[in-house]
Short mmCIF file of C-alpha atoms and ligand atoms in Angstrom, two decimals:
data_model
loop_
_atom_site.label_atom_id
_atom_site.label_comp_id
_atom_site.label_asym_id
_atom_site.label_seq_id
_atom_site.Cartn_x
_atom_site.Cartn_y
_atom_site.Cartn_z
CA UNK A 139 0.00 0.15 -0.06
CA UNK A 140 1.03 3.62 -0.78
CA UNK A 141 1.62 5.57 2.65
CA UNK A 142 -0.53 8.52 1.65
CA UNK A 143 -2.25 8.08 -1.91
CA UNK A 144 -4.38 10.96 -1.44
CA UNK A 145 -1.31 13.30 -0.92
CA UNK A 146 0.72 11.82 -3.52
CA UNK A 147 -1.32 11.41 -6.38
CA UNK A 148 -3.28 14.63 -6.59
CA UNK A 149 -3.82 16.15 -10.05
CA UNK A 150 -1.32 19.10 -10.53
CA UNK A 151 -4.61 21.68 -10.50
CA UNK A 152 -5.38 20.08 -7.22
CA UNK A 153 -1.89 20.42 -5.98
CA UNK A 154 -1.36 23.95 -7.04
CA UNK A 155 -4.66 24.93 -5.36
CA UNK A 156 -3.35 23.21 -2.09
CA UNK A 157 0.04 24.93 -2.41
CA UNK A 158 -1.50 28.40 -2.96
CA UNK A 159 -3.97 28.20 -0.17
CA UNK A 160 -1.04 27.16 2.22
CA UNK A 161 1.35 29.84 0.74
CA UNK A 162 -1.20 32.68 1.47
CA UNK A 163 -1.66 31.35 4.95
CA UNK A 164 2.16 31.10 5.36
CA UNK A 165 2.81 34.49 4.05
CA UNK A 166 0.21 35.77 6.45
CA UNK A 167 1.77 33.75 9.29
CA UNK A 168 5.19 35.02 8.85
CA UNK A 169 4.43 38.72 8.37
CA UNK A 170 2.56 38.68 11.62
CA UNK A 171 5.02 36.49 13.59
CA UNK A 172 8.53 36.96 12.21
CA UNK A 173 9.94 40.59 12.43
CA UNK A 174 12.52 39.50 9.93
CA UNK A 175 10.06 38.67 7.13
CA UNK A 176 7.80 41.54 8.05
CA UNK A 177 10.61 43.77 7.46
CA UNK A 178 11.69 42.25 4.32
CA UNK A 179 8.35 42.45 2.92
CA UNK A 180 8.01 46.05 4.10
CA UNK A 181 11.29 46.91 2.54
CA UNK A 182 9.64 45.94 -0.97
CA UNK A 183 6.01 47.24 -0.40
CA UNK A 184 4.66 43.86 -0.12
CA UNK A 185 1.52 43.08 1.95
CA UNK A 186 0.29 39.67 2.64
CA UNK A 187 -2.81 40.16 0.43
CA UNK A 188 -0.60 40.84 -2.30
CA UNK A 189 0.30 36.97 -2.72
CA UNK A 190 -2.58 35.39 -4.05
CA UNK A 191 -1.02 32.03 -5.08
CA UNK A 192 2.01 30.24 -5.86
CA UNK A 193 2.03 32.28 -9.14
CA UNK A 194 3.14 35.03 -7.21
CA UNK A 195 5.85 33.42 -5.15
CA UNK A 196 8.74 35.32 -7.05
CA UNK A 197 7.57 38.51 -5.53
CA UNK A 198 8.70 37.43 -2.19
CA UNK A 199 12.34 37.65 -0.81
CA UNK A 200 14.83 34.92 -0.58
CA UNK A 201 15.99 33.47 2.53
CA UNK A 202 19.75 32.36 2.98
CA UNK A 203 21.83 30.32 5.34
CA UNK A 204 23.42 33.68 6.48
CA UNK A 205 20.03 35.04 7.38
CA UNK A 206 19.72 32.19 9.65
CA UNK A 207 23.44 32.62 11.09
CA UNK A 208 22.42 36.40 11.41
CA UNK A 209 19.30 35.83 13.62
CA UNK A 210 21.26 33.18 15.68
CA UNK A 211 19.82 31.24 17.54
CA UNK A 212 16.13 31.64 17.75
CA UNK A 213 15.56 34.94 15.68
CA UNK A 214 13.59 33.56 12.75
CA UNK A 215 11.29 31.28 14.99
CA UNK A 216 7.66 32.05 14.54
CA UNK A 217 6.56 30.71 17.86
CA UNK A 218 7.62 31.24 21.58
CA UNK A 219 10.18 28.74 23.16
CA UNK A 220 7.31 27.36 25.06
CA UNK A 221 5.82 26.14 21.73
CA UNK A 222 9.26 24.57 20.50
CA UNK A 223 9.30 20.81 21.04
CA UNK A 224 12.69 20.14 19.79
CA UNK A 225 15.86 21.95 18.18
CA UNK A 226 18.27 20.54 15.72
CA UNK A 227 21.48 22.33 14.15
CA UNK A 228 23.95 21.84 11.54
CA UNK A 229 26.96 23.92 10.48
CA UNK A 230 26.78 27.61 9.47
CA UNK A 231 28.95 29.22 7.12
CA UNK A 232 31.35 30.84 9.89
CA UNK A 233 31.21 28.50 12.59
CA UNK A 234 27.97 29.60 14.44
CA UNK A 235 25.43 26.72 13.78
CA UNK A 236 22.00 27.05 11.99
CA UNK A 237 19.71 26.22 14.70
CA UNK A 238 16.33 25.00 13.48
CA UNK A 239 13.06 24.55 15.72
CA UNK A 240 10.03 22.52 15.36
CA UNK A 241 6.43 22.32 17.06
CA UNK A 242 4.82 19.28 18.01
CA UNK A 243 2.87 19.60 14.99
CA UNK A 244 6.12 20.25 12.85
CA UNK A 245 7.55 16.83 14.22
CA UNK A 246 4.35 15.11 13.34
CA UNK A 247 4.41 16.43 9.69
CA UNK A 248 8.09 15.51 9.62
CA UNK A 249 7.59 11.86 10.54
CA UNK A 250 4.79 11.61 8.02
CA UNK A 251 6.93 12.86 5.33
CA UNK A 252 9.74 10.64 6.32
CA UNK A 253 7.13 7.57 6.47
CA UNK A 254 6.15 8.53 2.80
CA UNK A 255 9.55 8.53 1.93
CA UNK A 256 10.40 5.02 3.47
CA UNK A 257 7.13 3.83 2.20
CA UNK A 258 8.40 4.72 -1.39
CA UNK A 259 11.41 2.52 -0.62
CA UNK A 260 9.10 -0.20 0.22
CA UNK A 261 9.46 -0.29 4.00
CA UNK A 262 6.51 -1.54 5.98
CA UNK A 263 5.49 -2.50 9.46
CA UNK A 264 7.15 -5.97 8.93
CA UNK A 265 10.63 -4.63 8.39
CA UNK A 266 13.02 -4.37 11.07
CA UNK A 267 15.21 -1.19 10.29
CA UNK A 268 18.64 0.15 11.63
CA UNK A 269 18.77 3.70 11.49
CA UNK A 270 22.47 4.47 11.07
CA UNK A 271 22.56 8.17 10.73
CA UNK A 272 23.77 10.14 13.84
CA UNK A 273 21.40 10.96 16.48
CA UNK A 274 21.70 14.16 18.09
CA UNK A 275 21.87 17.84 16.76
CA UNK A 276 22.11 16.17 13.46
CA UNK A 277 18.52 15.73 11.81
CA UNK A 278 19.20 12.35 10.16
CA UNK A 279 19.05 9.94 13.09
CA UNK A 280 15.84 11.21 14.86
CA UNK A 281 14.23 12.05 11.49
CA UNK A 282 14.54 8.73 10.06
CA UNK A 283 13.78 7.08 13.48
CA UNK A 284 10.51 8.80 13.84
CA UNK A 285 9.30 8.10 10.11
CA UNK A 286 10.27 4.41 10.57
CA UNK A 287 8.22 4.51 13.89
CA UNK A 288 5.17 6.18 12.25
CA UNK A 289 5.21 3.24 9.76
CA UNK A 290 5.36 0.89 12.45
CA UNK A 291 8.42 -0.68 11.47
CA UNK A 292 10.68 -1.93 14.43
CA UNK A 293 13.50 0.63 14.76
CA UNK A 294 16.93 -0.27 15.84
CA UNK A 295 18.56 3.12 16.61
CA UNK A 296 22.20 2.38 16.01
CA UNK A 297 23.50 5.91 15.26
CA UNK A 298 26.83 6.10 13.93
CA UNK A 299 30.60 5.07 15.01
CA UNK A 300 30.28 1.27 15.95
CA UNK A 301 30.36 -0.67 12.98
CA UNK A 302 31.05 -4.03 14.39
CA UNK A 303 28.09 -3.79 16.66
CA UNK A 304 26.11 -2.59 13.55
CA UNK A 305 27.08 -5.68 11.40
CA UNK A 306 26.41 -8.14 14.43
CA UNK A 307 23.22 -6.93 15.05
CA UNK A 308 22.24 -6.54 11.52
CA UNK A 309 22.93 -10.49 11.28
CA UNK A 310 21.41 -11.46 14.60
CA UNK A 311 18.51 -9.48 14.54
CA UNK A 312 17.74 -10.32 10.59
CA UNK A 313 17.64 -6.49 9.74
CA UNK A 314 15.67 -5.99 6.64
CA UNK A 315 16.26 -2.40 6.04
CA UNK A 316 19.15 0.33 6.96
CA UNK A 317 18.97 4.12 6.81
CA UNK A 318 22.39 5.80 6.39
CA UNK A 319 24.78 7.76 4.14
CA UNK A 320 25.76 5.63 1.25
CA UNK A 321 29.48 5.95 1.77
CA UNK A 322 28.97 4.26 5.38
CA UNK A 323 26.82 1.57 3.59
CA UNK A 324 29.72 0.83 1.27
CA UNK A 325 32.09 0.74 4.34
CA UNK A 326 29.41 -1.95 6.10
CA UNK A 327 29.58 -3.86 2.88
CA UNK A 328 33.19 -4.20 3.00
CA UNK A 329 33.21 -5.39 6.45
CA UNK A 330 30.63 -7.94 5.76
CA UNK A 331 32.80 -9.15 2.55
CA UNK A 332 35.79 -9.29 4.56
CA UNK A 333 33.83 -11.64 7.11
CA UNK A 334 32.62 -13.34 4.32
CA UNK A 335 28.85 -13.10 5.70
CA UNK A 336 26.91 -11.39 2.91
CA UNK A 337 24.90 -14.66 1.98
CA UNK A 338 23.69 -14.48 5.74
CA UNK A 339 22.05 -11.06 5.32
CA UNK A 340 18.18 -10.49 5.38
CA UNK A 341 18.66 -7.12 4.25
CA UNK A 342 16.50 -5.98 1.45
CA UNK A 343 16.58 -2.26 1.09
CA UNK A 344 18.96 0.92 2.19
CA UNK A 345 17.45 4.30 2.30
CA UNK A 346 20.73 6.60 1.85
CA UNK A 347 21.27 10.30 1.72
CA UNK A 348 22.75 13.21 3.43
CA UNK A 349 25.57 13.24 0.93
CA UNK A 350 25.89 13.38 -3.02
CA UNK A 351 26.30 9.89 -4.64
CA UNK A 352 26.30 8.86 -7.84
CA UNK A 353 24.45 6.22 -10.19
CA UNK A 354 27.48 4.00 -10.11
CA UNK A 355 27.63 4.06 -6.37
CA UNK A 356 23.93 3.18 -6.18
CA UNK A 357 24.50 0.21 -8.42
CA UNK A 358 27.67 -0.88 -6.52
CA UNK A 359 25.66 -0.84 -3.26
CA UNK A 360 22.70 -2.80 -4.81
CA UNK A 361 25.13 -5.51 -6.18
CA UNK A 362 27.30 -6.05 -3.47
CA UNK A 363 24.66 -6.37 -0.83
CA UNK A 364 21.83 -7.95 -2.83
CA UNK A 365 19.51 -5.21 -1.99
CA UNK A 366 17.62 -2.07 -3.22
CA UNK A 367 18.99 1.07 -2.56
CA UNK A 368 16.84 4.44 -2.36
CA UNK A 369 18.00 8.04 -2.28
CA UNK A 370 16.63 10.33 0.33
CA UNK A 371 16.95 13.99 0.49
CA UNK A 372 16.60 16.72 2.96
CA UNK A 373 18.07 19.46 4.82
CA UNK A 374 17.72 20.60 8.17
CA UNK A 375 16.55 24.17 7.44
CA UNK A 376 13.79 22.70 5.58
CA UNK A 377 13.08 19.97 7.90
CA UNK A 378 15.57 17.03 7.89
CA UNK A 379 15.55 13.90 5.89
CA UNK A 380 12.15 13.14 4.14
CA UNK A 381 11.78 16.51 1.93
CA UNK A 382 12.26 14.02 -1.03
CA UNK A 383 12.99 10.53 -1.94
CA UNK A 384 12.99 8.40 -4.91
CA UNK A 385 10.78 5.37 -5.80
CA UNK A 386 11.33 1.97 -7.31
CA UNK A 387 11.82 3.50 -10.60
CA UNK A 388 14.60 5.76 -9.54
CA UNK A 389 13.54 8.62 -11.95
CA UNK A 390 14.04 11.32 -9.58
CA UNK A 391 13.04 12.13 -6.05
CA UNK A 392 9.60 12.62 -5.22
CA UNK A 393 9.24 15.96 -3.37
CA UNK A 394 6.67 16.27 -0.52
CA UNK A 395 5.26 19.10 -2.42
CA UNK A 396 2.23 19.78 -0.28
CA UNK A 397 4.61 20.67 2.73
CA UNK A 398 7.51 22.15 0.57
CA UNK A 399 7.27 24.14 -2.47
CA UNK A 400 10.04 23.63 -4.83
CA UNK A 401 11.40 26.22 -7.34
CA UNK A 402 14.55 26.01 -9.64
CA UNK A 403 16.58 29.33 -10.08
CA UNK A 404 19.53 30.46 -11.99
CA UNK A 405 21.70 31.47 -8.98
CA UNK A 406 23.34 34.28 -10.87
CA UNK A 407 20.22 35.75 -11.93
CA UNK A 408 18.06 34.76 -9.47
CA UNK A 409 15.12 34.12 -12.02
CA UNK A 410 13.29 30.99 -12.43
CA UNK A 411 14.97 28.23 -14.65
CA UNK A 412 12.71 26.53 -17.30
CA UNK A 413 11.29 23.36 -16.15
CA UNK A 414 13.98 20.70 -16.98
CA UNK A 415 16.72 22.91 -16.72
CA UNK A 416 19.47 22.41 -13.93
CA UNK A 417 19.86 25.55 -11.29
CA UNK A 418 19.43 26.04 -7.71
CA UNK A 419 16.61 24.38 -5.56
CA UNK A 420 14.81 26.84 -3.50
CA UNK A 421 12.06 25.42 -1.23
CA UNK A 422 9.32 27.30 0.67
CA UNK A 423 7.86 25.61 3.65
CA UNK A 424 4.33 25.49 3.29
CA UNK A 425 3.08 24.16 6.83
CA UNK A 426 5.87 24.80 9.21
CA UNK A 427 5.00 26.65 12.31
CA UNK A 428 8.26 26.81 14.35
CA UNK A 429 10.58 27.76 11.72
CA UNK A 430 8.83 28.67 8.46
CA UNK A 431 11.17 29.63 5.52
CA UNK A 432 10.11 31.51 2.42
CA UNK A 433 12.12 30.78 -0.56
CA UNK A 434 15.09 29.22 1.10
CA UNK A 435 18.17 29.02 -1.23
CA UNK A 436 19.62 25.48 -0.60
CA UNK A 437 22.26 25.77 -2.95
CA UNK A 438 22.00 22.38 -4.31
CA UNK A 439 22.01 21.95 -8.00
CA UNK A 440 19.14 19.92 -9.69
CA UNK A 441 16.23 19.95 -12.14
CA UNK A 442 12.73 19.43 -11.63
CA UNK A 443 10.27 17.37 -13.41
CA UNK A 444 6.36 17.45 -12.91
CA UNK A 445 5.40 14.57 -15.25
CA UNK A 446 3.76 11.50 -13.61
CA UNK A 447 5.91 8.93 -12.60
CA UNK A 448 5.66 5.41 -13.46
CA UNK A 449 4.96 4.70 -10.14
CA UNK A 450 1.72 6.65 -10.45
CA UNK A 451 2.53 9.54 -7.89
CA UNK A 452 2.17 12.61 -9.47
CA UNK A 453 4.41 14.83 -7.22
CA UNK A 454 7.25 16.84 -8.64
CA UNK A 455 10.55 14.92 -8.96
CA UNK A 456 14.15 16.42 -8.64
CA UNK A 457 16.85 14.79 -10.33
CA UNK A 458 19.85 13.11 -8.42
CA UNK A 459 21.92 16.12 -7.14
CA UNK A 460 24.45 17.60 -9.36
CA UNK A 461 26.55 19.35 -6.91
CA UNK A 462 26.23 22.56 -4.71
CA UNK A 463 26.50 26.36 -5.61
CA UNK A 464 28.67 27.03 -2.67
CA UNK A 465 31.79 25.51 -1.19
CA UNK A 466 30.20 23.38 1.37
CA UNK A 467 31.66 20.03 2.06
CA UNK A 468 30.01 16.92 3.47
CA UNK A 469 32.40 14.82 5.36
CA UNK A 470 31.30 11.92 7.28
CA UNK A 471 27.77 13.44 7.02
CA UNK A 472 28.82 16.51 8.62
CA UNK A 473 28.38 19.81 6.84
CA UNK A 474 31.71 21.72 6.71
CA UNK A 475 32.48 25.03 5.37
CA UNK A 476 36.37 26.14 4.82
CA UNK A 477 35.31 29.36 6.11
CA UNK A 478 34.87 27.59 9.55
CA UNK A 479 38.35 26.27 9.67
CA UNK A 480 39.60 29.89 8.85
CA UNK A 481 37.49 31.09 11.41
CA UNK A 482 38.83 28.62 14.06
CA UNK A 483 42.65 29.22 13.15
CA UNK A 484 42.20 32.77 13.25
CA UNK A 485 42.20 32.43 17.24
CA UNK A 486 45.40 30.38 17.26
CA UNK A 487 48.30 32.89 17.36
CA UNK A 488 50.83 30.57 16.62
CA UNK A 489 49.59 29.78 12.94
CA UNK A 490 49.55 31.82 9.71
CA UNK A 491 46.40 32.24 7.62
CA UNK A 492 47.55 29.43 5.24
CA UNK A 493 45.96 26.21 5.39
CA UNK A 494 44.74 23.51 3.13
CA UNK A 495 42.10 20.93 3.57
CA UNK A 496 42.58 17.59 2.07
CA UNK A 497 39.46 15.34 1.91
CA UNK A 498 39.76 11.69 0.92
CA UNK A 499 37.75 8.43 1.30
CA UNK A 500 39.58 5.55 2.66
CA UNK A 501 37.75 2.22 3.02
CA UNK A 502 34.62 4.36 2.10
CA UNK A 503 35.05 6.65 5.20
CA UNK A 504 35.76 10.18 4.66
CA UNK A 505 39.14 11.54 6.16
CA UNK A 506 40.02 15.04 6.63
CA UNK A 507 43.61 16.19 6.86
CA UNK A 508 44.28 20.08 7.68
CA UNK A 509 47.84 21.24 6.83
CA UNK A 510 48.73 24.61 8.42
CA UNK A 511 51.67 26.79 8.17
CA UNK A 512 53.41 27.65 11.26
CA UNK A 513 56.31 29.69 12.20
CA UNK A 514 59.86 28.25 11.51
CA UNK A 515 60.71 28.23 15.06
CA UNK A 516 58.22 25.41 15.90
CA UNK A 517 60.56 23.29 13.58
CA UNK A 518 63.64 24.07 15.12
CA UNK A 519 62.13 23.93 18.64
CA UNK A 520 62.06 20.48 20.35
CA UNK A 521 59.59 18.24 19.11
CA UNK A 522 57.53 18.59 22.06
CA UNK A 523 56.49 22.22 21.10
CA UNK A 524 55.16 20.99 17.83
CA UNK A 525 53.19 18.26 19.30
CA UNK A 526 51.47 20.46 21.76
CA UNK A 527 50.43 22.85 19.04
CA UNK A 528 49.17 20.04 16.65
CA UNK A 529 47.06 18.80 19.61
CA UNK A 530 45.86 22.62 20.47
CA UNK A 531 44.70 23.11 16.97
CA UNK A 532 43.26 19.49 16.75
CA UNK A 533 41.03 20.30 19.71
CA UNK A 534 39.92 23.73 18.24
CA UNK A 535 38.93 22.15 14.98
CA UNK A 536 37.15 19.47 16.48
CA UNK A 537 35.36 22.10 18.47
CA UNK A 538 34.73 24.37 15.49
CA UNK A 539 33.57 21.53 13.06
CA UNK A 540 32.02 18.86 15.26
CA UNK A 541 34.41 16.45 13.34
CA UNK A 542 37.67 15.34 14.16
CA UNK A 543 40.65 16.00 11.56
CA UNK A 544 44.45 15.06 11.28
CA UNK A 545 46.36 18.07 11.69
CA UNK A 546 49.85 18.37 10.07
CA UNK A 547 51.75 21.25 10.92
CA UNK A 548 53.93 22.60 7.59
CA UNK A 549 56.77 25.42 7.47
CA UNK A 550 56.21 28.59 5.83
CA UNK A 551 55.67 28.91 2.12
CA UNK A 552 54.94 25.21 1.77
CA UNK A 553 51.25 25.42 0.86
CA UNK A 554 50.80 26.68 -2.93
CA UNK A 555 49.81 30.21 -2.98
CA UNK A 556 46.92 30.90 -5.61
CA UNK A 557 46.91 33.90 -8.06
CA UNK A 558 43.19 34.01 -8.00
CA UNK A 559 40.70 33.07 -5.66
CA UNK A 560 42.48 31.29 -2.69
CA UNK A 561 42.38 27.39 -2.86
CA UNK A 562 42.02 25.96 0.57
CA UNK A 563 40.32 22.65 -0.36
CA UNK A 564 41.63 19.36 -2.17
CA UNK A 565 38.62 16.84 -2.35
CA UNK A 566 40.42 13.50 -3.55
CA UNK A 567 37.20 11.79 -2.85
CA UNK A 568 36.01 10.27 -6.23
CA UNK A 569 32.31 10.29 -6.61
CA UNK A 570 32.33 7.06 -9.08
O1 DLL B 776 21.84 16.00 5.72
C1 DLL B 776 19.45 15.77 6.15
C2 DLL B 776 19.44 14.26 5.86
C3 DLL B 776 19.63 13.26 6.68
C4 DLL B 776 18.97 13.95 4.54
C5 DLL B 776 19.78 12.13 6.19
C6 DLL B 776 19.11 12.70 4.09
C7 DLL B 776 19.45 11.62 4.98
P1 DLL B 776 22.02 18.85 6.58
O2 DLL B 776 22.90 18.33 7.50
O3 DLL B 776 21.46 20.04 6.74
O4 DLL B 776 20.56 17.73 6.38
O5 DLL B 776 22.71 18.69 5.06
C8 DLL B 776 21.80 19.14 3.94
O6 DLL B 776 23.22 17.67 2.63
O7 DLL B 776 21.59 20.63 1.25
C9 DLL B 776 22.66 18.90 0.36
O8 DLL B 776 23.58 19.16 0.15
C10 DLL B 776 23.06 17.36 1.10
N1 DLL B 776 22.49 16.16 1.02
C11 DLL B 776 21.36 15.88 1.58
N2 DLL B 776 20.63 14.60 1.16
C12 DLL B 776 21.18 14.27 -0.18
C13 DLL B 776 21.04 13.71 -1.11
C14 DLL B 776 20.82 16.47 5.96
N3 DLL B 776 20.25 12.57 -0.91
C15 DLL B 776 22.73 19.07 2.77
N4 DLL B 776 22.08 13.66 -2.00
C16 DLL B 776 21.80 19.47 1.42
C17 DLL B 776 22.92 14.87 -2.36
C18 DLL B 776 22.36 15.42 -0.31
N5 DLL B 776 23.04 15.48 -1.48
#
């Protein structure tokens, strides 16, 4: 059974009418409850009544990650703290986290959207599902967890970090579904191959997302584990996982359009792209109460297709992601901006502003090395000085990024100087 046929198989006209009604309500809501939006609208002489439907959406201002950062932590919330049931957070562009808040109703809708996505992937109440996204401030773990519970599946809340335990339980419990990042699943596949235990698996499907992956990687996961893999997309600002997911036909990810209105824009001109053309994905949250966002620029590059899918769903589909507009890296599922490293290093007086981040993937696990130029004297000093400084930088970086990195101190003038835009990242991960 499809989880929510009524909402996923509407005609385009019905969907547009629903979205328009919800948009009108939303604009009125943010105008009266979020000073940031009221001011933005007033600045361009816009009143809530000017927005009659989705055809007017381009009159509304955009929202960016910087807006969230500038209003850190709760400045864009539309309800008092007493109405917020939970917060999550992800990296901001300069080290400050992007904090997102949910009312009780937001959490229910989130669980429903994730449930829809998991159903698209064929998960039912008969499944035993391991959730191996991180639990905590990251939206992946709890987001997938409540979606799976909503379906009635038996949930094993693994989180990340203990692969041996994960594979043992996978085999002992007869786990039939797993939700985790695609790179982590390949790592799990390798472990099971090494142990020669693939044939004992009961695993049938995986719901993977939170980072970019290719068709080739998708096929590789399916073949090595003898399962079906599905692509789930989302971002914390909009909700978390469950904004979109692909079905068994894998012809794009179905967007939960009754809750999130998608647009594709040209990020240079900020004008809408033609249907089918690649551009930056922009979302307006149509039903969120805690942190409603208007025209939020995701920076993710994709295209959109409104035709009915072979599965029967009529919801708009976005294509597998083609990259990002900005320099955000996703390392072991954690969003990292080079500017965060820069901000962290500025506070350490012993280092120069020259650094290089080297990202790689070893045994399907992401690695991050940060090379930092330090004064020559540290190299002439006894070795203890160098070690102490390395530890100090490593600690600062872990605090700043929420991710550990290998720190390598190098002598002045070691790192290549760029003549144009400074290059601070070498990403050796091959997305194959
Ligand atoms: O990654 C939410 C999530 C958790 C999605 C678990 C799917 C599964 P953030 O940490 O805010 O939220 O990161 C959002 O991750 O803007 C994309 O650049 C990237 N991303 C997420 N899913 C996919 C995907 C979660 N399926 C950012 N394919 C987004 C490619 C993805 N990129």
